[in-house]
Short mmCIF file of C-alpha atoms in Angstrom, two decimals:
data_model
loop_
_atom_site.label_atom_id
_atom_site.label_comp_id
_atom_site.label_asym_id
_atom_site.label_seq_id
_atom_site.Cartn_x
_atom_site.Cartn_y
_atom_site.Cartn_z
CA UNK A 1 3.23 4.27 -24.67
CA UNK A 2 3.61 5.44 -21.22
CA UNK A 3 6.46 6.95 -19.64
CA UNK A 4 7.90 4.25 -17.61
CA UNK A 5 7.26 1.80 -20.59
CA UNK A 6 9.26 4.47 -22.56
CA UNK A 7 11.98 4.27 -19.91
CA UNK A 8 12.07 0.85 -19.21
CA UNK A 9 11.82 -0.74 -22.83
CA UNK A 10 13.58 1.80 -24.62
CA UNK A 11 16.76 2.79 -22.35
CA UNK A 12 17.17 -0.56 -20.56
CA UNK A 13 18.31 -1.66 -23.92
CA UNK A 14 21.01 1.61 -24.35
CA UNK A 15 23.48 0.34 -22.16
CA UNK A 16 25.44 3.52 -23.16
CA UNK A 17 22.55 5.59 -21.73
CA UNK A 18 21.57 3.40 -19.08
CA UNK A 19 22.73 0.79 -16.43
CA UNK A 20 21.58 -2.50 -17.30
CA UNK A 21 18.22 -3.14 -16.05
CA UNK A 22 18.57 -5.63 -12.89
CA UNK A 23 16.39 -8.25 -14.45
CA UNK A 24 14.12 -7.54 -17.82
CA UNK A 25 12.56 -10.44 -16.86
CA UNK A 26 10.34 -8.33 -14.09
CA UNK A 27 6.82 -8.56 -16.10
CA UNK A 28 7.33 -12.20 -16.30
CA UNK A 29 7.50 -12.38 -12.56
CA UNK A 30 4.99 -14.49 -11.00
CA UNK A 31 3.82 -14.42 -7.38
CA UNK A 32 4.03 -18.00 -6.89
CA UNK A 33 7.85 -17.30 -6.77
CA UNK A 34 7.66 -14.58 -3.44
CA UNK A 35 9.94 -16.42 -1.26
CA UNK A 36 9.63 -17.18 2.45
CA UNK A 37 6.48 -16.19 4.49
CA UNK A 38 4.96 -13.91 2.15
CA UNK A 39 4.90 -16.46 -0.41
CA UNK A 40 2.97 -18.30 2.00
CA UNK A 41 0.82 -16.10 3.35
CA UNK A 42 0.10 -15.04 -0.52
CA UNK A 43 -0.71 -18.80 -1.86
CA UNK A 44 -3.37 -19.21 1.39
CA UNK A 45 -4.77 -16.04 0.70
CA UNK A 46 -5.46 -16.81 -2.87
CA UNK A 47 -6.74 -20.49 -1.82
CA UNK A 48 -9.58 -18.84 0.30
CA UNK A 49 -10.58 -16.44 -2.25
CA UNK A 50 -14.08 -16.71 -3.65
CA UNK A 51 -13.17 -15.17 -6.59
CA UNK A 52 -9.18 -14.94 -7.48
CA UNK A 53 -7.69 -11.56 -7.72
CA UNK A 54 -4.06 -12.23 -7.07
CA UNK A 55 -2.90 -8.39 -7.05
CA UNK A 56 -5.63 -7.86 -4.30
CA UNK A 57 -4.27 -11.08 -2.73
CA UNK A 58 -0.49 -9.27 -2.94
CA UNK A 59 -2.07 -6.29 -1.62
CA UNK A 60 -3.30 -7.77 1.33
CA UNK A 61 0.13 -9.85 2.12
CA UNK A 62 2.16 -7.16 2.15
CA UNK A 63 0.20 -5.07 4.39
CA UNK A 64 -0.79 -7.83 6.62
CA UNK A 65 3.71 -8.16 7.16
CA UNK A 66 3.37 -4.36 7.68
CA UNK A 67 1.64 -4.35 10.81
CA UNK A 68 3.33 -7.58 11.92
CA UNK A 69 6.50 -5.39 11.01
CA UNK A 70 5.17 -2.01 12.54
CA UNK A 71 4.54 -3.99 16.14
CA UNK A 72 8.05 -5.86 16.23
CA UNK A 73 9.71 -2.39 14.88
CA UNK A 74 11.35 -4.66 12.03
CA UNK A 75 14.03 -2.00 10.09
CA UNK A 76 15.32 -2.29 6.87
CA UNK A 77 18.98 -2.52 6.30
CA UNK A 78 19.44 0.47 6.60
CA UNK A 79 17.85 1.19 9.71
CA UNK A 80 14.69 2.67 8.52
CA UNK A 81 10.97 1.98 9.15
CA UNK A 82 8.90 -0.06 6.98
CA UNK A 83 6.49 1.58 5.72
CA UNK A 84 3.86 1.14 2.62
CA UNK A 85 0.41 2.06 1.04
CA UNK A 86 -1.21 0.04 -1.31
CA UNK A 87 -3.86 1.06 -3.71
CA UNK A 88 -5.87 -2.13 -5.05
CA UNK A 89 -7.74 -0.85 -7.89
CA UNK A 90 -10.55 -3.56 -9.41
CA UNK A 91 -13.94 -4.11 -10.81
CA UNK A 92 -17.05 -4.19 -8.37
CA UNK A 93 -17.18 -7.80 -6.87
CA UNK A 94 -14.51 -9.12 -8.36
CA UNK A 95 -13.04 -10.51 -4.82
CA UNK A 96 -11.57 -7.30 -3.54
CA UNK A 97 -12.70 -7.95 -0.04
CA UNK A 98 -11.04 -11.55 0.39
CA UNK A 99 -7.62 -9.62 1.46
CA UNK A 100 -9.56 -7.61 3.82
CA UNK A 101 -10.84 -10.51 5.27
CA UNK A 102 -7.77 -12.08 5.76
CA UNK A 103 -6.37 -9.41 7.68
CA UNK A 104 -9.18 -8.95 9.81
CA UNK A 105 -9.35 -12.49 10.66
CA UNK A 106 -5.50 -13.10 11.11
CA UNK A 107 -5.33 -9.76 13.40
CA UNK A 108 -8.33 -11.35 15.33
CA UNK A 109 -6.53 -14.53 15.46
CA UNK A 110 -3.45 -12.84 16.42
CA UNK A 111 -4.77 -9.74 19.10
CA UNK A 112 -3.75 -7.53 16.71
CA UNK A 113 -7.36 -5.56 16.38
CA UNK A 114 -5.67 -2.58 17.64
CA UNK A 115 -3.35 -2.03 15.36
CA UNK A 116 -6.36 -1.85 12.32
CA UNK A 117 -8.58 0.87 11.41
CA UNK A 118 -10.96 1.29 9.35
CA UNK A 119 -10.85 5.31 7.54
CA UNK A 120 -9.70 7.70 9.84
CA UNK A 121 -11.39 11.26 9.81
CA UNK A 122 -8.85 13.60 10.74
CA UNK A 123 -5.36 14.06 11.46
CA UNK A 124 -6.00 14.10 15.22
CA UNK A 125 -7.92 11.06 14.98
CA UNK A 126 -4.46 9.25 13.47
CA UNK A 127 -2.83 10.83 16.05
CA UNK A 128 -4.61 9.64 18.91
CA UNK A 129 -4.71 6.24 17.72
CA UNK A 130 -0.86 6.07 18.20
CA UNK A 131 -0.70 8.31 21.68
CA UNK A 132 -3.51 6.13 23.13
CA UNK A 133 -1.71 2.92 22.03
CA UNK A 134 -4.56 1.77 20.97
CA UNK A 135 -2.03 1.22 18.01
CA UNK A 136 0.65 -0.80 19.86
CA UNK A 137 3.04 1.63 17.56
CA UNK A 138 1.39 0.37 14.51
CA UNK A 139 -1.51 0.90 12.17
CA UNK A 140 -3.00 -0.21 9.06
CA UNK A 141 -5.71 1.40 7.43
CA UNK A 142 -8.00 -1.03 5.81
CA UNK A 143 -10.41 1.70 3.59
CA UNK A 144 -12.68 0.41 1.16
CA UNK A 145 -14.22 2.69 -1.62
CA UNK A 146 -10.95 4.67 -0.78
CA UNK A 147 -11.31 7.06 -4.01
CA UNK A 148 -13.92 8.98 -1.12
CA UNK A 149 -11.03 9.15 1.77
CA UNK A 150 -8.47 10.63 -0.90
CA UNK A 151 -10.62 12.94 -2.37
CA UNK A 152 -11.60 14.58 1.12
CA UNK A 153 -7.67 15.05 2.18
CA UNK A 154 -7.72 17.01 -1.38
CA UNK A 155 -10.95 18.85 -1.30
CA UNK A 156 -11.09 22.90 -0.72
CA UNK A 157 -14.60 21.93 1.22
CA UNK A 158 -13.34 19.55 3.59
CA UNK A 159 -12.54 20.61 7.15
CA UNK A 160 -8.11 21.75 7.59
CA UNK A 161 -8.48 18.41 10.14
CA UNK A 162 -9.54 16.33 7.28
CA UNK A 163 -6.96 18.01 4.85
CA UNK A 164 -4.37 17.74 7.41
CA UNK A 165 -4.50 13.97 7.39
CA UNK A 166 -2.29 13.66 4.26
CA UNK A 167 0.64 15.80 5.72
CA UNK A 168 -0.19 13.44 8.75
CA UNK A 169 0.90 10.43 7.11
CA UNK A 170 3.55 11.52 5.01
CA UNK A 171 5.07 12.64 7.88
CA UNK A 172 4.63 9.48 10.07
CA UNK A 173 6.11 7.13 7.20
CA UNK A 174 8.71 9.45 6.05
CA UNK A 175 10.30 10.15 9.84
CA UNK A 176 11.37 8.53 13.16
CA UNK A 177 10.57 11.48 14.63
CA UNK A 178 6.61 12.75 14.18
CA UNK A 179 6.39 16.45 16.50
CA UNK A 180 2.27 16.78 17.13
CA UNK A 181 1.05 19.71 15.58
CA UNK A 182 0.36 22.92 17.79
CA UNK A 183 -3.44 22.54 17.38
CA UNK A 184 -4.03 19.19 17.44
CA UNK A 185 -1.78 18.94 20.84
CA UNK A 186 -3.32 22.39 22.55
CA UNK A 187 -6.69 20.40 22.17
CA UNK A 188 -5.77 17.48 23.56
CA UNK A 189 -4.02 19.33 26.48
CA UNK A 190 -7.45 20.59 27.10
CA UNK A 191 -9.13 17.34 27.21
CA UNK A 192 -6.10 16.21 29.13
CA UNK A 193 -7.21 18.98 32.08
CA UNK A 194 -10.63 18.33 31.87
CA UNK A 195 -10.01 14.82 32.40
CA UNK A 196 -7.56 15.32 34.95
CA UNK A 197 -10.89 17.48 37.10
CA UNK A 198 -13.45 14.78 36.86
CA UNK A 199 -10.97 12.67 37.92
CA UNK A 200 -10.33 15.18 40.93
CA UNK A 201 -14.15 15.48 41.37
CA UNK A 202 -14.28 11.10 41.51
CA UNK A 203 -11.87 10.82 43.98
CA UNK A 204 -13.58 13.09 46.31
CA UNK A 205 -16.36 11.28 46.16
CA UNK A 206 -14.11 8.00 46.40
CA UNK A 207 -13.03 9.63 49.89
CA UNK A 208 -16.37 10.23 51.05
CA UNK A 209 -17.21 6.89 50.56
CA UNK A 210 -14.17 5.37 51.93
CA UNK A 211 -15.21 7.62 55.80
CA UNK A 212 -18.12 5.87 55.57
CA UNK A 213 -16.77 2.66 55.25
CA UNK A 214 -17.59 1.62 51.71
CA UNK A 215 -14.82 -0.19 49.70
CA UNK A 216 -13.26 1.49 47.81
CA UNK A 217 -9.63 -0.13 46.73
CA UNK A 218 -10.94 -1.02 43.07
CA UNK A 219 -12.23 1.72 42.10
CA UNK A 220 -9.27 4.16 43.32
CA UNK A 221 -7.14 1.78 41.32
CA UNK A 222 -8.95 2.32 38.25
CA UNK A 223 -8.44 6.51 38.82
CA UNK A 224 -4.77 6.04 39.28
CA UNK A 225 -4.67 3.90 36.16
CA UNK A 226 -6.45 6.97 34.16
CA UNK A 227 -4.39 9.22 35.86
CA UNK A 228 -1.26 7.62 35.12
CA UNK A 229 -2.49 7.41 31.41
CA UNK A 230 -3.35 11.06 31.03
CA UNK A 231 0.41 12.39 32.27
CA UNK A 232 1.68 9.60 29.62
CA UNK A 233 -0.25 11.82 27.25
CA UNK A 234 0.63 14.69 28.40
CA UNK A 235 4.49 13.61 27.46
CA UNK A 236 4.01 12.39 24.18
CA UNK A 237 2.39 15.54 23.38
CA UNK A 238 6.00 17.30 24.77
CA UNK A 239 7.99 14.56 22.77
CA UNK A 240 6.15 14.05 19.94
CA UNK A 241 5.35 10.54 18.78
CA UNK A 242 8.96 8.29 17.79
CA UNK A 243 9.21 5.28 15.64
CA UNK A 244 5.47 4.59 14.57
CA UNK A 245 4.61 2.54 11.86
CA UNK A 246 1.60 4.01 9.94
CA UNK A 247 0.03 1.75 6.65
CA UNK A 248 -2.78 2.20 4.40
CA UNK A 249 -4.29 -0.62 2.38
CA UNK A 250 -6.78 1.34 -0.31
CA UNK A 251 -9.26 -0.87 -2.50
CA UNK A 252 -12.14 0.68 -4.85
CA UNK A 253 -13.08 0.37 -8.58
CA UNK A 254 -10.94 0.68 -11.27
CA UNK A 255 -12.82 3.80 -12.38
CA UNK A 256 -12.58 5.59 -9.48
CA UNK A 257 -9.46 5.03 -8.15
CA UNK A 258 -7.77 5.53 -10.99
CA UNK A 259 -8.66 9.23 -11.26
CA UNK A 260 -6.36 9.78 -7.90
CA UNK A 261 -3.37 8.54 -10.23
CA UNK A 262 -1.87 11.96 -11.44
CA UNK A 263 0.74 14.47 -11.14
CA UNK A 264 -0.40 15.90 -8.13
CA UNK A 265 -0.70 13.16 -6.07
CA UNK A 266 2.67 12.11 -7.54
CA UNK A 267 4.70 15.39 -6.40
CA UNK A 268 2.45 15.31 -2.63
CA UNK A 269 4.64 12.41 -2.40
CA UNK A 270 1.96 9.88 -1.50
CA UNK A 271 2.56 7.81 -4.51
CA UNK A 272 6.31 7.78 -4.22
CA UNK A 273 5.00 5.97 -0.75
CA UNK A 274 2.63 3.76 -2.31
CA UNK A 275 2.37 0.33 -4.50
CA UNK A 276 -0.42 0.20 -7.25
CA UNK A 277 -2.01 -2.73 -7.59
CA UNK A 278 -3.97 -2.07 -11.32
CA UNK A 279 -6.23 -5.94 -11.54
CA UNK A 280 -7.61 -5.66 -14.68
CA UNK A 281 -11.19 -5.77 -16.03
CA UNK A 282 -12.20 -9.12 -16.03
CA UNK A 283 -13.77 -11.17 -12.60
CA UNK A 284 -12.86 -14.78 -12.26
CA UNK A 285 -14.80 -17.53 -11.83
CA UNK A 286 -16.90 -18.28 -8.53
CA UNK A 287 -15.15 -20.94 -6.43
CA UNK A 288 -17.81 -22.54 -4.44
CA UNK A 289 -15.39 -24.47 -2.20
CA UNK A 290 -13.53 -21.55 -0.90
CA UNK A 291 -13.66 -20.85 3.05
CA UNK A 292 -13.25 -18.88 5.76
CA UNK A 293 -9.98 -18.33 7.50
CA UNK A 294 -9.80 -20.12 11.06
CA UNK A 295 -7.33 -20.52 13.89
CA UNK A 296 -6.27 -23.90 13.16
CA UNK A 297 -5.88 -23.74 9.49
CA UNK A 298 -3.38 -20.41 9.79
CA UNK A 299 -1.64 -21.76 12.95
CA UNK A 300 1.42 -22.14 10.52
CA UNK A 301 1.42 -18.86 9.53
CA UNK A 302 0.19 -16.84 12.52
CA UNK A 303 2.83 -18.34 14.47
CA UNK A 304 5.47 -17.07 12.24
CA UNK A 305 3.97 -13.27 11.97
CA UNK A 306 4.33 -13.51 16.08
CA UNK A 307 7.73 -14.34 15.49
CA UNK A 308 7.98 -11.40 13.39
CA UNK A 309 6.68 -9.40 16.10
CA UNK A 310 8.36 -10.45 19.21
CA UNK A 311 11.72 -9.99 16.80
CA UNK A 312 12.83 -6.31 17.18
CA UNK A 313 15.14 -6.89 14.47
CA UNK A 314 16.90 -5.50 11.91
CA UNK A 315 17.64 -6.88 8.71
CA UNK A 316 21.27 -7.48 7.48
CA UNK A 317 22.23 -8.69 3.22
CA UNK A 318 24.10 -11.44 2.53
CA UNK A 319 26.55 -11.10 -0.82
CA UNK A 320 23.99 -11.60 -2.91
CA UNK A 321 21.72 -9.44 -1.76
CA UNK A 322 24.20 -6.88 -1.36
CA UNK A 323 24.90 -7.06 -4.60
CA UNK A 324 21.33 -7.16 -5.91
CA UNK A 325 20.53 -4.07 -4.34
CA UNK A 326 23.27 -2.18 -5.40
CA UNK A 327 22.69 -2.84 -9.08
CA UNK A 328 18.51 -2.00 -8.10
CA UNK A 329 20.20 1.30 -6.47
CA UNK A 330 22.03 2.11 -9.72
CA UNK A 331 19.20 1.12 -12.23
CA UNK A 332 16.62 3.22 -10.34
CA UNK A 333 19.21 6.14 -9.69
CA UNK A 334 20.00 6.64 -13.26
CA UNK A 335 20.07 10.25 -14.01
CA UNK A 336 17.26 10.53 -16.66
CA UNK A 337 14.87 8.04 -14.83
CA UNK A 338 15.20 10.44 -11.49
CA UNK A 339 14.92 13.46 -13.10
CA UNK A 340 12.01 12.49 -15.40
CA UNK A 341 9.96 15.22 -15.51
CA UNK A 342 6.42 13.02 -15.45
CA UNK A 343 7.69 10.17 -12.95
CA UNK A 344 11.03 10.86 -11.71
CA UNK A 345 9.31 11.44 -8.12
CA UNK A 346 8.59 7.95 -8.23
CA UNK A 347 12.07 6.46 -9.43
CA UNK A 348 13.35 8.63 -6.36
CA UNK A 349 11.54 6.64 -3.97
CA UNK A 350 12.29 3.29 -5.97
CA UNK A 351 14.54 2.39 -3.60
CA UNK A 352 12.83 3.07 -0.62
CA UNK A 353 10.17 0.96 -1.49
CA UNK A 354 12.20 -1.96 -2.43
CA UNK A 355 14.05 -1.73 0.39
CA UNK A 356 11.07 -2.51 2.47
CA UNK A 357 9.61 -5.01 0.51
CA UNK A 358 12.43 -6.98 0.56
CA UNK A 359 12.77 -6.25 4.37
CA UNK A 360 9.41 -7.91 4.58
CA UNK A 361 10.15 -10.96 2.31
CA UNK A 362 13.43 -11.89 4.67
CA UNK A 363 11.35 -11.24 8.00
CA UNK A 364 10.66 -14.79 9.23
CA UNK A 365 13.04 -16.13 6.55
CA UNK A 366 16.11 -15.71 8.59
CA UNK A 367 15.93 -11.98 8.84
CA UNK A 368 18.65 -12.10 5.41
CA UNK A 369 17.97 -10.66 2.46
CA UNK A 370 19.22 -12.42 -0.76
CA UNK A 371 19.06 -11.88 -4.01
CA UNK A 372 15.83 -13.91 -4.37
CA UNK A 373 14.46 -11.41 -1.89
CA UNK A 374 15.45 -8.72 -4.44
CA UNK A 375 14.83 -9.47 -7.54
CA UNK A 376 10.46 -10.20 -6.04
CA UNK A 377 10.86 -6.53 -4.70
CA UNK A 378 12.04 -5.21 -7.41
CA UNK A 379 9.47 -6.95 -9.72
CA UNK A 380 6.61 -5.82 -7.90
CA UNK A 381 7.97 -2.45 -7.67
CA UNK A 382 8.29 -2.30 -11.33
CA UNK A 383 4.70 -3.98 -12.00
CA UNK A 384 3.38 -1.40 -9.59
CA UNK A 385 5.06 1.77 -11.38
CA UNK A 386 3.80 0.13 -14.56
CA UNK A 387 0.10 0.47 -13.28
CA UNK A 388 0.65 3.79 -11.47
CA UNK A 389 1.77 5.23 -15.22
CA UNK A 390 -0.70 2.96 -17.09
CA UNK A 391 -3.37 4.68 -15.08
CA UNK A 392 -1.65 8.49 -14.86
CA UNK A 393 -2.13 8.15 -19.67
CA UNK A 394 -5.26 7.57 -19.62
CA UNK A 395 -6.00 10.08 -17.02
CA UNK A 396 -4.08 12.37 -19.00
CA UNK A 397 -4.91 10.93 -22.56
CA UNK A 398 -6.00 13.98 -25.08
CA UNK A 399 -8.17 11.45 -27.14
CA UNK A 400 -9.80 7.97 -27.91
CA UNK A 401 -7.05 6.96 -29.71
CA UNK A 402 -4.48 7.59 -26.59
CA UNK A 403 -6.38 5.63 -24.27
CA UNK A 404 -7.09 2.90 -26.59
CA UNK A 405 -3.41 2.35 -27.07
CA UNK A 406 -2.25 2.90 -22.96
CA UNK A 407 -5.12 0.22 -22.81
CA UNK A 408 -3.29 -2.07 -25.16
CA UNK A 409 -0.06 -1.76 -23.65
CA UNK A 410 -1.15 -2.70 -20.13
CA UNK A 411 -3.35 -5.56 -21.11
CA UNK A 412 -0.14 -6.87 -22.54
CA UNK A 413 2.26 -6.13 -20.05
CA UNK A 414 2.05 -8.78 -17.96
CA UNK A 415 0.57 -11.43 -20.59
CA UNK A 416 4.32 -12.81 -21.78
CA UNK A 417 2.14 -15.19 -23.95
CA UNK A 418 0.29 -12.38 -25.71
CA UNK A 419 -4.02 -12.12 -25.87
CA UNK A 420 -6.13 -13.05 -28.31
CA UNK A 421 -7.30 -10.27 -30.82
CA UNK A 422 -10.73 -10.40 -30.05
CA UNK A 423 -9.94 -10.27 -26.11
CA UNK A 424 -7.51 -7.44 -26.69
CA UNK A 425 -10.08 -5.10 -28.94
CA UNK A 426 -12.90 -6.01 -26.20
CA UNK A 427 -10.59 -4.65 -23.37
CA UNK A 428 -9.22 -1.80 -24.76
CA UNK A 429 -12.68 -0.47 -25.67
CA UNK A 430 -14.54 -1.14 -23.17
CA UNK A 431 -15.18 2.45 -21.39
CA UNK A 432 -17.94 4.06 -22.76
CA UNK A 433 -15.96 6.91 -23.96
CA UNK A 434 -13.66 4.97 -26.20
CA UNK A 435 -16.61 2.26 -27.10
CA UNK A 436 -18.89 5.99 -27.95
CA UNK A 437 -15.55 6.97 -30.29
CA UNK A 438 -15.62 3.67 -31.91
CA UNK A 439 -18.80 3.64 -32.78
CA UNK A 440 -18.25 7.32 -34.77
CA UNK A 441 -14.96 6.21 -35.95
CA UNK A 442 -14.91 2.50 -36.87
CA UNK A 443 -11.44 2.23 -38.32
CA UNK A 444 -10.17 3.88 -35.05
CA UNK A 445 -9.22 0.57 -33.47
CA UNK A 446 -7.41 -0.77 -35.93
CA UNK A 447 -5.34 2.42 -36.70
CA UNK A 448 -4.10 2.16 -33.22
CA UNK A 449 -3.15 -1.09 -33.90
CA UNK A 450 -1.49 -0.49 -36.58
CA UNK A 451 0.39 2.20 -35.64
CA UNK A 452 1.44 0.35 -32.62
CA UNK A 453 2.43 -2.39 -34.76
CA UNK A 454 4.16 -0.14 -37.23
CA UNK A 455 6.18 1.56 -34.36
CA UNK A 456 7.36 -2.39 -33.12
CA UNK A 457 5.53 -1.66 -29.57
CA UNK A 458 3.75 -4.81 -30.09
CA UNK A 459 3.80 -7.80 -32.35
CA UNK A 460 1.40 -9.85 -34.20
CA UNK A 461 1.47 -13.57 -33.81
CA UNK A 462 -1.02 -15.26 -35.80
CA UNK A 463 -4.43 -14.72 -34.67
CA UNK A 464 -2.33 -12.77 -30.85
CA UNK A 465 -0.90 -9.54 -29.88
CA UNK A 466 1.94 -9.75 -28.21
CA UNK A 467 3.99 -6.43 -26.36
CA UNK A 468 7.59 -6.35 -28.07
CA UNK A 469 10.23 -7.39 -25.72
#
């Protein structure tokens, strides 16, 4: 079983070792119980997809309140920015792209084009996206077949721009503050000089013209415009770049995306940033019917993510809320999940990422956060930390038999009902590796089973597996 199952199953039940989880209930949690706008925005999301992948759908909510967040500089309670990467890890057309859309099309809808990027290549390329305001403060990274952009800000061969992007945006989300790197600024200086000649070398010619009686008003407007721009540069690059909201929204296979979920990534930090969105092998059906998104359909919606940006707000807790966090805050602080020695990096930033979750789920519902508000965050937090170490055992699994049983115990993780034997056994083999290992071994399945059973992870109920609760 994998560490945070360990943690959460095992300890949450030791009330002398460990607070009392918030609410045990967490796998159960469905998201057509997110309260407020993001419920809604998650529901139409899901009713437009041509194929339903509801942790893609999630995936694409929350980041689509990010950057409605990021341009109305929406805080959390405790003053801080809201910030959040999202990994959506599925099969090959299995609907991954319907979030994408949405964003795309509400951001259309909405003049919000600026703030959305598609991979950037270097950390001066992030950079300039938020000291040109091309951003409007705020960006969100929409990269498909992501597994490539995270293995170049990790690869010896890449260029130290490329590698410099992931300092780039840890930076960004984890400060106010973001001072422009020495290179990255000298450069841009230089471009800023260069500009500032031709622009010398136009209005010359702009005199010329003007003796001979040309006109010449528009265009010398349009210098001092550029002008004007390049000494606004020119100061950011003195100040450095203050309160900028930077977001990532990362989709590829399961395969591949999974191999960025280890201990590396998690002590760089990036994870301890991120939700994991694991979707599970299976596609859905094709729904014929489903449609395009379109002005007059999301009016409902778009109108309250302008709201969200024309707030400037921050969030304040009522009692409940108050008191819902605080018991999150003590569950997550708990000395042996924060100094785990496999995921403690991650329970350290538990908070964090709550935090702004919930900040999102009360933005446009009154700006309050509750305990409903809570207890979604700290669900999806949970479900997410529940792929992240799904993924980071069988990454890390010494055999067959390992993976086959961190298989098992995700497939039933969020199936409160159980899954039929058959279904389970098809699942958990189903890389080639483990299918290659069964084939050699054919009792190797159902020793895992067993031993699982005999060890009261899971349950048998009649012809179902069910994980022990």
């Amino acid at each position: 079983m994998n560490a945070h199952a360990n943690i959460v199953l095992q300890q949450a039940e030791s009330k002398t070792h460990s607070p009392e989880i918030p609410w045990s209930d967490w796998r159960e949690f469905s998201y057509e119980d997110i309260p407020g706008l993001a419920g809604e925005l998650y529901k139409e999301t899901e009713s437009h997809a041509s194929r339903s992948l509801p942790k893609a759908s999630l995936a694409g909510t929350i980041q689509m309140l990010c950057m409605a967040a990021g341009r109305g500089k929406l805080k959390t309670h405790t003053g801080g920015k809201v910030n959040l990467i999202t990994y959506t890890a599925a099969p090959s057309a299995a609907g991954k792209e319907n979030p994408q859309h949405m964003i795309k099309s509400l951001a259309y809808i909405l003049g919000w084009l600026r703030s959305m990027s598609n991979s950037p290549r270097s950390d001066k390329t992030i950079v300039l996206d938020f000291i040109e305001e091309k951003a409007e403060g705020c960006m969100v990274y929409v990269v498909d077949e992501a597994h490539q952009f995270l293995r170049a800000m990790s690869s010896s061969k890449a260029s130290e721009y490329t590698q410099a992007m992931l300092t780039t945006i840890l930076s960004i989300t984890g400060s106010a503050i973001y001072p422009i790197s020495s290179t990255t600024a000298r450069e841009l200086r230089k471009e800023c000089r260069d500009r500032r000649k031709e622009l010398d070398r136009e209005a010359k010619q702009l005199d010329k013209a003007a003796e001979k009686g040309t006109p010449v008003e528009a265009e010398q407007k349009e210098l001092d415009k550029q002008a004007r721009e390049i000494e606004r540069i020119e100061k950011t690059l003195d100040v450095g770049l203050h309160d900028v909201h930077c977001n990532a929204f990362l989709s590829s296979t399961i395969s591949e995306l999974g191999r960025e979920i280890n201990t590396s990534t998690i002590e760089s930090g990036l994870l301890g940033r991120s939700l994991f969105f694991l979707c599970g092998e299976e596609r859905a059906r094709l729904n014929q019917d489903a449609k395009g998104y379109d002005m007059i359909s999301m009016r409902g919606i778009t109108n309250k993510l302008a709201g969200i940006q024309n707030g400037g707000r921050i969030v304040t807790l009522s009692d409940s809320g108050r008191a819902a966090l605080a018991s999150v805050l003590e569950w997550v602080e708990d000395d042996q999940r924060r100094n785990d020695a496999t995921i403690g990096a991650l329970y350290s930033r538990s908070y964090q990422r709550i935090s702004s979750l919930a900040a999102l789920f009360a933005a446009g519902d009154d700006y309050v956060i509750d305990k409903e508000h809570v207890r979604a965050a700290f669900a999806i937090d949970m479900q997410s930390m529940s792929d992240m170490t799904s993924m980071l055992k069988q990454n890390e699994a010494e055999g067959p038999a390992e993976m086959i049983e961190v298989r098992i115990i995700q497939s039933l993780s969020d199936k409160p009902l159980g899954i039929a034997a058959s279904t389970l056994k098809q699942g958990a083999t189903k890389p080639k590796s483990i299918a290659k290992a069964c084939q050699k071994d054919p009792n190797l399945y159902q020793g895992v089973i067993g031993g699982l059973i005999e060890r009261q992870a899971i349950v048998q109920d009649g012809n179902r597996y069910k994980l022990r609760r």
